[in-house]
XYZ file of C-alpha atoms in Angstrom:
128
model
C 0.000 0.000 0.000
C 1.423 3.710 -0.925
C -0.195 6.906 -0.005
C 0.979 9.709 -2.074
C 0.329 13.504 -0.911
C 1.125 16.243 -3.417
C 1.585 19.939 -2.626
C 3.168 22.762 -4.516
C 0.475 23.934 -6.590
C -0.700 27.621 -6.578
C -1.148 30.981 -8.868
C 1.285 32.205 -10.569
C 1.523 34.079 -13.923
C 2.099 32.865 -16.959
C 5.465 32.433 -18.219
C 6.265 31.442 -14.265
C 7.331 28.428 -12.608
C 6.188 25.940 -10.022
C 7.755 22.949 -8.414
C 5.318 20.383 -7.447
C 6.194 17.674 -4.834
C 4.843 14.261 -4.243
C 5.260 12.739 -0.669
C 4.751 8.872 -0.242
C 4.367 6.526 2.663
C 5.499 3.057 2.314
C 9.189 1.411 2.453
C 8.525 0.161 -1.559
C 8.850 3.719 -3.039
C 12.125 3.381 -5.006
C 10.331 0.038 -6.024
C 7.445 2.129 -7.988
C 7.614 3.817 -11.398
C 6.324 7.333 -10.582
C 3.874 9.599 -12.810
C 1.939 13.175 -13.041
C -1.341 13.313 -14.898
C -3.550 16.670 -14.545
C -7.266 17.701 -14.879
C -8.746 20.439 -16.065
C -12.433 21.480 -15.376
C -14.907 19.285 -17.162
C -11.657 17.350 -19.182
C -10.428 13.473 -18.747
C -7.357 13.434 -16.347
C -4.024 13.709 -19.150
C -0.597 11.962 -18.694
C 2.104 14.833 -18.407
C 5.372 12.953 -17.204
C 6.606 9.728 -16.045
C 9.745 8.530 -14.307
C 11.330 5.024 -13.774
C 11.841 3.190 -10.356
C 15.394 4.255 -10.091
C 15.166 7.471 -11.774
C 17.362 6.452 -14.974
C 13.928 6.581 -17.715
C 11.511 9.458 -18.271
C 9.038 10.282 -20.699
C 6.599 13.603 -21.166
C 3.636 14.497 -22.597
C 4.645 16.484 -26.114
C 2.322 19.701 -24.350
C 4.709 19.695 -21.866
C 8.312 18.428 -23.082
C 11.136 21.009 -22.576
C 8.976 22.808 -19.935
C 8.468 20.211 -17.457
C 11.280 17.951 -15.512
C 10.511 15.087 -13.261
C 12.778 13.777 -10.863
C 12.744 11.940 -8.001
C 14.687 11.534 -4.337
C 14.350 7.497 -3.091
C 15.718 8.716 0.383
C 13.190 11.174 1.023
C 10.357 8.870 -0.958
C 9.529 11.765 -2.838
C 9.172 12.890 -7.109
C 8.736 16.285 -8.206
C 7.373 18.309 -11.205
C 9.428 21.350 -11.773
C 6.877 23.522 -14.066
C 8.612 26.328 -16.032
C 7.404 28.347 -18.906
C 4.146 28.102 -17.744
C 0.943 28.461 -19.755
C -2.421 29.296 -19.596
C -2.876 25.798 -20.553
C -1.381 24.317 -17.853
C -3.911 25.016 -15.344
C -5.340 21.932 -13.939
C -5.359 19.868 -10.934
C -1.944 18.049 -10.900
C -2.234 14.159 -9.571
C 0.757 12.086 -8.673
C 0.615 8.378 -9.557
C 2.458 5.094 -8.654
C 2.648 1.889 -10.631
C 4.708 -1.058 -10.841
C 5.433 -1.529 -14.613
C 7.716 0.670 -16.698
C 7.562 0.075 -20.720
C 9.257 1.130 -23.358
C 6.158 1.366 -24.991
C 5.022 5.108 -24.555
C 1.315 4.818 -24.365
C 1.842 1.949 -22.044
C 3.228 4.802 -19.580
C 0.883 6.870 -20.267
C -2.074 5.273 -19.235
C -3.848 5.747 -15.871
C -5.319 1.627 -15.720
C -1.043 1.189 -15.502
C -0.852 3.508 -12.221
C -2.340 1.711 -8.961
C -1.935 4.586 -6.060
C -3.122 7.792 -6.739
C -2.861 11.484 -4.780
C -5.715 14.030 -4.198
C -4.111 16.318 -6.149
C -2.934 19.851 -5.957
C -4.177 22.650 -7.979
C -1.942 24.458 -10.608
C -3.633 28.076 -12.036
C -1.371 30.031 -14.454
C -2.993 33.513 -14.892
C -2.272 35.283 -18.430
C-alpha cells in the first residue's frame, strides 16, 4: 500500500514556474515507477510525465516536453514536477501516480489503468 500527498500547486503568472512535490508513505517507493497526470475542469485526467523506479527513464507528454522535468529523491520517498514556462494551458489539478510496470512502450506509460496509487491532487492556475 502507498499513499501519495502532493503539494506545490498555486497561482502564478504565466510564463512562471512551479515545483510540485509528491510525498509517499510506504518502504517500496524506489520500487514504484512514478507519474503526473492533470485535470482540467470538465476534461479526462491527461498523462504529463513519467519517471522510472530508479530514476534512470523518463518520458513527457509532447504539451509539456522542454517545460516540465521530473525527478525523483528514493531517500526522502519523494518525485517532483518542476513547471517552467508556464501556460495558460497548464492550469489543472496536478495528480501524482504510482505503478509497478515501466515500458518502453510510450502509451503503455501513459495510461492511468497502468498507475495503482493515486494522490488528491494539488491545484496548478497560471494567470495570463
Amino acid at each position: 500500500q502507498v499513499q501519495l500527498v502532493e503539494s506545490g500547486g498555486g497561482l502564478v503568472q504565466a510564463g512562471g514556474s512551479l515545483r510540485l512535490s509528491c510525498a509517499a508513505s510506504g518502504r517500496t517507493f524506489s520500487a514504484y515507477t512514478m507519474g503526473w497526470f492533470r485535470q482540467a475542469p470538465g476534461k479526462e485526467r491527461k498523462f504529463v510525465a513519467v519517471i522510472s523506479s530508479n530514476g534512470g527513464g523518463t518520458y513527457y507528454a509532447d504539451s509539456v516536453k522542454g517545460r516540465f522535468t521530473i525527478s525523483r529523491d528514493n531517500a526522502q520517498n519523494t518525485v517532483y514536477l518542476q513547471m517552467n514556462s508556464l501556460k495558460s494551458e497548464d492550469t489543472a489539478v496536478y495528480v501524482c501516480a504510482a505503478g509497478v510496470v515501466w515500458s518502453t512502450i510510450t502509451s503503455t506509460l501513459a495510461s492511468p489503468g497502468k498507475y495503482n496509487y493515486w494522490g488528491q491532487g494539488t491545484q496548478v492556475t497560471v494567470s495570463s
